CSV table of C-alpha atoms (C1' of nucleotides) in Angstrom, one decimal:
chain,number,residue,atom,x,y,z
A,1,UNK,CA,-30.9,54.1,32.1
A,2,UNK,CA,-31.8,54.6,28.4
A,3,UNK,CA,-31.3,51.2,26.7
A,4,UNK,CA,-28.5,51.7,24.6
A,5,UNK,CA,-28.7,50.2,21.0
A,6,UNK,CA,-25.5,48.5,21.2
A,7,UNK,CA,-27.1,46.3,25.2
A,8,UNK,CA,-30.5,45.7,22.2
A,9,UNK,CA,-28.1,44.5,19.5
A,10,UNK,CA,-26.3,41.7,21.3
A,11,UNK,CA,-29.0,40.7,23.2
A,12,UNK,CA,-30.3,40.1,20.4
A,13,UNK,CA,-27.4,38.3,19.0
A,14,UNK,CA,-28.4,35.8,21.6
A,15,UNK,CA,-31.9,35.8,21.4
A,16,UNK,CA,-31.9,34.9,17.7
A,17,UNK,CA,-29.5,32.0,18.2
A,18,UNK,CA,-31.9,30.4,20.7
A,19,UNK,CA,-29.6,30.9,23.1
A,20,UNK,CA,-31.4,32.1,26.8
A,21,UNK,CA,-31.0,35.3,28.7
A,22,UNK,CA,-29.7,34.4,32.4
A,23,UNK,CA,-29.7,36.8,34.6
A,24,UNK,CA,-26.0,36.3,34.6
A,25,UNK,CA,-25.4,36.8,31.3
A,26,UNK,CA,-27.9,39.8,31.2
A,27,UNK,CA,-25.6,41.5,34.1
A,28,UNK,CA,-22.5,41.0,31.7
A,29,UNK,CA,-23.8,42.1,28.8
A,30,UNK,CA,-24.6,44.6,30.3
A,31,UNK,CA,-21.2,45.8,32.4
A,32,UNK,CA,-19.5,45.0,28.8
A,33,UNK,CA,-21.7,47.5,26.5
A,34,UNK,CA,-21.7,50.7,29.9
A,35,UNK,CA,-18.0,49.7,29.9
A,36,UNK,CA,-16.5,52.7,28.2
A,37,UNK,CA,-12.9,51.3,28.8
A,38,UNK,CA,-12.1,47.9,27.5
A,39,UNK,CA,-12.6,46.1,30.6
A,40,UNK,CA,-11.2,42.6,31.8
A,41,UNK,CA,-13.2,39.4,32.9
A,42,UNK,CA,-11.7,39.8,36.4
A,43,UNK,CA,-13.3,43.5,36.0
A,44,UNK,CA,-16.2,42.6,34.6
A,45,UNK,CA,-16.8,40.5,37.3
A,46,UNK,CA,-16.4,42.7,39.8
A,47,UNK,CA,-18.9,44.7,38.6
A,48,UNK,CA,-21.1,42.3,38.2
A,49,UNK,CA,-20.6,40.6,42.0
A,50,UNK,CA,-22.9,43.2,44.2
A,51,UNK,CA,-26.0,42.1,41.8
A,52,UNK,CA,-24.9,38.6,41.3
A,53,UNK,CA,-22.6,37.2,44.2
A,54,UNK,CA,-22.4,34.0,43.2
A,55,UNK,CA,-21.6,34.2,40.0
A,56,UNK,CA,-18.5,32.5,38.7
A,57,UNK,CA,-16.2,33.5,36.9
A,58,UNK,CA,-16.1,30.5,34.3
A,59,UNK,CA,-19.4,31.9,33.3
A,60,UNK,CA,-17.9,34.9,33.3
A,61,UNK,CA,-15.6,33.6,30.5
A,62,UNK,CA,-17.9,31.6,28.8
A,63,UNK,CA,-20.5,34.7,28.2
A,64,UNK,CA,-17.3,37.0,26.8
A,65,UNK,CA,-16.6,34.2,24.3
A,66,UNK,CA,-19.8,33.2,23.4
A,67,UNK,CA,-20.8,37.3,22.3
A,68,UNK,CA,-17.1,36.9,20.5
A,69,UNK,CA,-17.9,34.2,18.5
A,70,UNK,CA,-20.7,36.2,17.1
A,71,UNK,CA,-18.6,38.6,16.1
A,72,UNK,CA,-19.8,41.8,18.8
A,73,UNK,CA,-17.0,41.5,21.0
A,74,UNK,CA,-12.9,42.4,19.9
A,75,UNK,CA,-10.6,40.3,22.0
A,76,UNK,CA,-7.5,42.4,22.9
A,77,UNK,CA,-5.6,39.8,24.2
A,78,UNK,CA,-1.5,40.4,25.7
A,79,UNK,CA,0.8,38.0,26.8
A,80,UNK,CA,1.3,39.5,30.2
A,81,UNK,CA,-2.1,40.8,32.4
A,82,UNK,CA,-5.4,39.0,30.9
A,83,UNK,CA,-7.0,39.7,27.7
A,84,UNK,CA,-8.8,43.1,27.3
A,85,UNK,CA,-12.6,43.3,25.1
A,86,UNK,CA,-14.2,46.0,23.5
A,87,UNK,CA,-18.2,45.9,23.3
A,88,UNK,CA,-18.9,49.1,21.6
A,89,UNK,CA,-16.2,48.6,18.5
A,90,UNK,CA,-16.0,44.9,17.5
A,91,UNK,CA,-14.6,45.4,14.1
A,92,UNK,CA,-10.6,45.8,14.4
A,93,UNK,CA,-10.1,49.5,14.9
A,94,UNK,CA,-6.6,50.4,16.6
A,95,UNK,CA,-5.7,51.1,20.5
A,96,UNK,CA,-3.9,53.9,22.6
A,97,UNK,CA,-2.2,51.4,24.9
A,98,UNK,CA,-0.6,53.7,28.7
A,99,UNK,CA,2.2,51.2,29.4
A,100,UNK,CA,2.4,53.2,33.2
A,101,UNK,CA,-1.9,53.0,34.0
A,102,UNK,CA,-3.4,50.2,32.0
A,103,UNK,CA,-5.6,52.7,30.4
A,104,UNK,CA,-6.9,51.6,26.2
A,105,UNK,CA,-9.0,54.0,24.8
A,106,UNK,CA,-9.9,54.0,20.9
A,107,UNK,CA,-8.1,57.2,19.4
A,108,UNK,CA,-11.0,59.8,18.6
A,109,UNK,CA,-11.8,61.2,14.9
A,110,UNK,CA,-11.0,57.8,14.0
A,111,UNK,CA,-10.2,56.6,10.0
A,112,UNK,CA,-9.6,52.7,10.6
A,113,UNK,CA,-10.0,53.1,6.6
A,114,UNK,CA,-5.7,53.8,7.0
A,115,UNK,CA,-5.6,51.0,8.7
A,116,UNK,CA,-7.3,48.5,6.5
A,117,UNK,CA,-5.7,50.0,3.3
A,118,UNK,CA,-2.2,50.0,4.7
A,119,UNK,CA,-3.2,45.6,6.2
A,120,UNK,CA,-4.1,45.6,2.6
A,121,UNK,CA,-1.8,46.9,1.0
A,122,UNK,CA,1.2,44.6,2.9
A,123,UNK,CA,-0.8,41.7,2.4
A,124,UNK,CA,-1.1,41.8,-1.0
A,125,UNK,CA,2.5,42.3,-2.0
A,126,UNK,CA,3.3,39.3,-0.4
A,127,UNK,CA,0.0,36.8,-1.4
A,128,UNK,CA,-1.4,36.9,1.8
A,129,UNK,CA,-5.8,38.1,2.7
A,130,UNK,CA,-6.8,39.6,5.1
A,131,UNK,CA,-9.2,38.5,7.4
A,132,UNK,CA,-7.9,40.2,10.3
A,133,UNK,CA,-5.8,43.0,11.4
A,134,UNK,CA,-5.1,44.9,14.9
A,135,UNK,CA,-2.6,47.9,15.6
A,136,UNK,CA,-1.9,48.8,18.8
A,137,UNK,CA,-0.2,52.0,20.5
A,138,UNK,CA,2.0,52.0,23.2
A,139,UNK,CA,2.9,55.0,25.0
A,140,UNK,CA,1.9,57.4,28.3
A,141,UNK,CA,-1.8,58.8,28.7
A,142,UNK,CA,-2.3,61.8,29.5
A,143,UNK,CA,-2.8,61.7,32.4
A,144,UNK,CA,0.7,59.6,33.7
A,145,UNK,CA,2.8,61.8,31.3
A,146,UNK,CA,4.4,64.4,34.0
B,1,UNK,CA,28.2,29.3,8.2
B,2,UNK,CA,29.2,32.7,8.1
B,3,UNK,CA,28.8,35.2,10.8
B,4,UNK,CA,26.4,37.4,10.1
B,5,UNK,CA,26.2,41.0,10.9
B,6,UNK,CA,23.2,40.6,12.9
B,7,UNK,CA,24.7,37.4,15.2
B,8,UNK,CA,28.0,39.5,16.1
B,9,UNK,CA,25.7,42.3,17.2
B,10,UNK,CA,23.4,40.2,19.7
B,11,UNK,CA,26.8,38.6,20.7
B,12,UNK,CA,28.4,42.6,21.3
B,13,UNK,CA,25.8,43.3,23.0
B,14,UNK,CA,26.0,40.6,26.0
B,15,UNK,CA,29.9,41.0,26.1
B,16,UNK,CA,29.5,44.6,26.2
B,17,UNK,CA,27.6,44.7,29.1
B,18,UNK,CA,29.6,42.1,31.1
B,19,UNK,CA,27.6,38.9,30.3
B,20,UNK,CA,28.7,35.6,30.0
B,21,UNK,CA,28.4,33.9,26.5
B,22,UNK,CA,27.8,30.8,27.8
B,23,UNK,CA,28.0,27.6,25.3
B,24,UNK,CA,24.2,27.1,25.6
B,25,UNK,CA,23.7,31.0,25.7
B,26,UNK,CA,26.1,31.2,21.9
B,27,UNK,CA,23.8,28.4,20.8
B,28,UNK,CA,19.8,30.0,21.0
B,29,UNK,CA,21.5,33.3,19.9
B,30,UNK,CA,22.9,31.3,16.5
B,31,UNK,CA,19.2,29.7,16.7
B,32,UNK,CA,17.4,33.4,16.7
B,33,UNK,CA,19.3,35.1,14.8
B,34,UNK,CA,19.3,31.8,11.8
B,35,UNK,CA,16.3,31.7,11.9
B,36,UNK,CA,13.7,33.2,9.6
B,37,UNK,CA,10.5,32.7,10.5
B,38,UNK,CA,10.4,34.2,14.7
B,39,UNK,CA,10.2,31.2,16.5
B,40,UNK,CA,8.7,30.5,19.7
B,41,UNK,CA,10.7,29.4,22.7
B,42,UNK,CA,10.0,26.4,22.4
B,43,UNK,CA,11.1,25.9,18.5
B,44,UNK,CA,14.6,27.9,19.9
B,45,UNK,CA,14.5,24.7,22.6
B,46,UNK,CA,14.2,22.3,20.3
B,47,UNK,CA,16.7,23.6,17.3
B,48,UNK,CA,18.9,23.5,20.3
B,49,UNK,CA,18.9,19.9,22.4
B,50,UNK,CA,21.6,18.2,19.6
B,51,UNK,CA,24.0,20.4,20.4
B,52,UNK,CA,23.3,20.5,23.8
B,53,UNK,CA,20.9,18.3,25.6
B,54,UNK,CA,20.8,19.7,28.7
B,55,UNK,CA,18.9,22.9,27.8
B,56,UNK,CA,16.1,23.7,29.7
B,57,UNK,CA,13.0,25.8,28.9
B,58,UNK,CA,13.9,28.5,31.7
B,59,UNK,CA,17.3,28.8,30.1
B,60,UNK,CA,16.1,29.7,26.6
B,61,UNK,CA,13.7,31.9,27.9
B,62,UNK,CA,16.2,33.7,30.8
B,63,UNK,CA,17.8,34.2,27.2
B,64,UNK,CA,15.7,36.0,25.1
B,65,UNK,CA,14.5,38.1,27.6
B,66,UNK,CA,18.0,39.4,28.2
B,67,UNK,CA,18.2,40.0,24.3
B,68,UNK,CA,14.6,42.0,24.9
B,69,UNK,CA,15.7,43.9,27.7
B,70,UNK,CA,18.6,44.8,25.5
B,71,UNK,CA,16.4,46.0,22.6
B,72,UNK,CA,18.2,43.7,20.4
B,73,UNK,CA,14.8,40.7,20.2
B,74,UNK,CA,12.1,41.9,19.7
B,75,UNK,CA,8.9,40.1,21.5
B,76,UNK,CA,4.9,39.0,20.1
B,77,UNK,CA,3.7,38.0,22.8
B,78,UNK,CA,-0.2,36.3,22.0
B,79,UNK,CA,-3.2,35.8,24.3
B,80,UNK,CA,-3.1,31.9,23.7
B,81,UNK,CA,-0.6,30.5,22.1
B,82,UNK,CA,3.1,31.5,23.7
B,83,UNK,CA,5.3,34.5,22.1
B,84,UNK,CA,7.7,34.6,19.1
B,85,UNK,CA,10.4,36.0,18.5
B,86,UNK,CA,12.7,38.5,16.4
B,87,UNK,CA,15.9,38.7,16.3
B,88,UNK,CA,16.7,40.4,12.7
B,89,UNK,CA,14.2,43.2,12.7
B,90,UNK,CA,14.2,44.1,17.2
B,91,UNK,CA,12.2,47.5,16.1
B,92,UNK,CA,8.7,48.1,15.8
B,93,UNK,CA,7.4,46.4,11.7
B,94,UNK,CA,4.1,44.9,10.6
B,95,UNK,CA,3.6,41.1,10.8
B,96,UNK,CA,1.8,38.7,8.6
B,97,UNK,CA,0.6,36.3,10.4
B,98,UNK,CA,-0.8,33.0,8.7
B,99,UNK,CA,-3.8,31.8,11.4
B,100,UNK,CA,-4.1,27.8,9.7
B,101,UNK,CA,-0.6,27.4,9.8
B,102,UNK,CA,0.8,29.5,12.4
B,103,UNK,CA,3.6,31.2,10.1
B,104,UNK,CA,4.8,35.2,10.7
B,105,UNK,CA,6.5,37.1,8.2
B,106,UNK,CA,7.7,40.0,7.5
B,107,UNK,CA,6.3,42.2,4.5
B,108,UNK,CA,8.5,43.0,2.0
B,109,UNK,CA,9.1,46.1,1.0
B,110,UNK,CA,9.1,47.5,3.8
B,111,UNK,CA,7.8,50.8,4.8
B,112,UNK,CA,7.1,50.9,8.5
B,113,UNK,CA,6.9,54.7,8.2
B,114,UNK,CA,3.1,54.8,6.8
B,115,UNK,CA,2.6,53.0,10.6
B,116,UNK,CA,4.5,54.9,12.2
B,117,UNK,CA,3.5,57.7,11.6
B,118,UNK,CA,-0.1,56.7,11.6
B,119,UNK,CA,0.4,56.3,14.6
B,120,UNK,CA,2.3,59.8,15.7
B,121,UNK,CA,-0.8,61.4,14.7
B,122,UNK,CA,-3.1,59.0,16.4
B,123,UNK,CA,-1.2,59.4,20.2
B,124,UNK,CA,-1.1,62.9,19.0
B,125,UNK,CA,-4.5,64.1,18.6
B,126,UNK,CA,-5.3,62.0,21.5
B,127,UNK,CA,-2.5,63.4,23.5
B,128,UNK,CA,-0.6,60.0,23.8
B,129,UNK,CA,3.1,59.9,23.7
B,130,UNK,CA,4.3,57.2,21.8
B,131,UNK,CA,7.1,54.8,23.1
B,132,UNK,CA,6.4,51.1,20.4
B,133,UNK,CA,4.0,49.8,18.3
B,134,UNK,CA,2.5,46.7,17.3
B,135,UNK,CA,0.7,46.0,14.1
B,136,UNK,CA,-0.3,42.5,13.1
B,137,UNK,CA,-2.6,41.3,10.1
B,138,UNK,CA,-4.2,37.9,10.8
B,139,UNK,CA,-5.2,35.7,7.7
B,140,UNK,CA,-3.7,33.4,5.5
B,141,UNK,CA,-0.8,32.9,3.9
B,142,UNK,CA,0.0,31.5,0.3
B,143,UNK,CA,0.3,28.0,0.4
B,144,UNK,CA,-2.9,28.0,2.8
B,145,UNK,CA,-5.2,29.9,0.3
B,146,UNK,CA,-6.0,26.7,-1.3
C,1,DT,C1',38.1,32.4,43.0
C,2,DT,C1',33.8,34.6,42.1
C,3,DC,C1',30.7,35.2,40.5
C,4,DC,C1',26.9,34.2,37.3
C,5,DG,C1',24.1,30.8,34.8
C,6,DT,C1',22.4,27.0,34.7
C,7,DG,C1',18.9,23.2,35.6
C,8,DC,C1',15.4,20.8,37.4
C,9,DA,C1',11.5,21.1,39.8
C,10,DA,C1',8.0,24.1,42.0
C,11,DA,C1',5.1,28.0,42.1
C,12,DG,C1',2.2,31.2,39.5
C,13,DA,C1',-1.1,33.8,36.3
C,14,DG,C1',-4.9,33.4,33.6
C,15,DT,C1',-8.1,30.5,31.5
C,16,DT,C1',-10.1,25.9,30.1
C,17,DT,C1',-13.2,22.1,31.2
C,18,DG,C1',-15.8,18.6,33.2
C,19,DC,C1',-19.1,17.9,35.8
C,20,DA,C1',-23.3,17.4,39.2
C,21,DT,C1',-26.8,21.2,39.9
C,22,DC,C1',-30.4,24.5,38.9
C,23,DT,C1',-33.3,27.2,35.5
C,24,DG,C1',-34.9,29.6,31.2
C,25,DT,C1',-38.0,29.2,27.4
D,1,DA,C1',-39.7,18.3,30.8
D,2,DC,C1',-35.4,19.4,28.7
D,3,DA,C1',-31.9,21.7,26.9
D,4,DG,C1',-28.9,24.4,28.4
D,5,DA,C1',-26.6,27.6,31.5
D,6,DT,C1',-24.3,27.8,36.4
D,7,DG,C1',-20.5,27.3,39.7
D,8,DC,C1',-17.4,25.4,41.8
D,9,DA,C1',-12.5,23.0,41.1
D,10,DA,C1',-9.2,20.2,38.9
D,11,DA,C1',-6.6,20.1,34.8
D,12,DC,C1',-3.6,22.9,31.1
D,13,DT,C1',-0.8,26.1,29.1
D,14,DC,C1',3.1,29.5,28.8
D,15,DT,C1',5.9,31.5,32.2
D,16,DT,C1',8.4,32.9,36.3
D,17,DT,C1',11.2,31.4,40.0
D,18,DG,C1',14.0,30.0,43.7
D,19,DC,C1',18.0,27.5,44.5
D,20,DA,C1',22.3,24.4,44.9
D,21,DC,C1',25.8,22.9,41.3
D,22,DG,C1',28.7,24.3,37.9
D,23,DG,C1',31.4,26.5,34.7
D,24,DA,C1',33.1,31.1,32.4
D,25,DA,C1',36.7,34.9,33.3
DNA sequence: TTCCGTGCAAAGAGTTTGCATCTGT
DNA sequence: ACAGATGCAAACTCTTTGCACGGAA
């Protein structure tokens, strides 16, 4: 498999901070980047186990948060079940979330601009300074609509 | 204190379902309605304790979820700390969330229409059907910008 | 009188933390 | 060699659940 730019970017971030590239971290980062569908910690862990059977859940948590703290991973936290992570597009953008199968998709075409503008406008009126935002759209994915 | 329409609406919902209006429920509903700032379960509980010192957290959870299941309360779940609730405006609308003091505000002027439209457009392109949505804007409130 | 609601305590789920051991650099 | 990472298990937070007692209707 040819290394994606994204993978290299993430690894570079770690190296730049003088952090160690352990086999576990490499596997986690790879899983994160290869996963188009916003994986959970549990999913990442499962994907890694075949190659590194002793990897603990704690390590996955630590690594993912490490990357998040460097702004390279977006965390989508939910109250109920666990968080889901986006290692491909770390900047805030809308998400389509299927309430039946749990799929999380990035809208095509994209256009965080409209969102950004809306956030800025609402915040300004209230005297808020914006640091981030999140827009989740809940519904049924094409496969789950009858 | 003069009973707000909102309070009456909530109580009516409970009555309509043949549910009992216990003193605890009344107190919880009142606290929910009088609270402009999206209270947590813990906060509601604290506000009620002076009047009903034996009220348990479990009861607050149950009551709040009861109202939520009837569409009369909006739950804002977060991954980290606990959920916050809006008993005044149960329909989806944007929220301004201060990352320093935790305040949650409803933008003035309002305009869920733009959001609604954006959600519909993004969903349609992906073949999603929309059932709900959520837009959180994170930043610093006027008081916390120093 | 009848259920429904309450309160307590125990159970759960997801996440984090402490610490001894191991390992990349 | 040494700072940093790992893995295990215990701890934590928020929330839910089971069950016997109590109270609204």
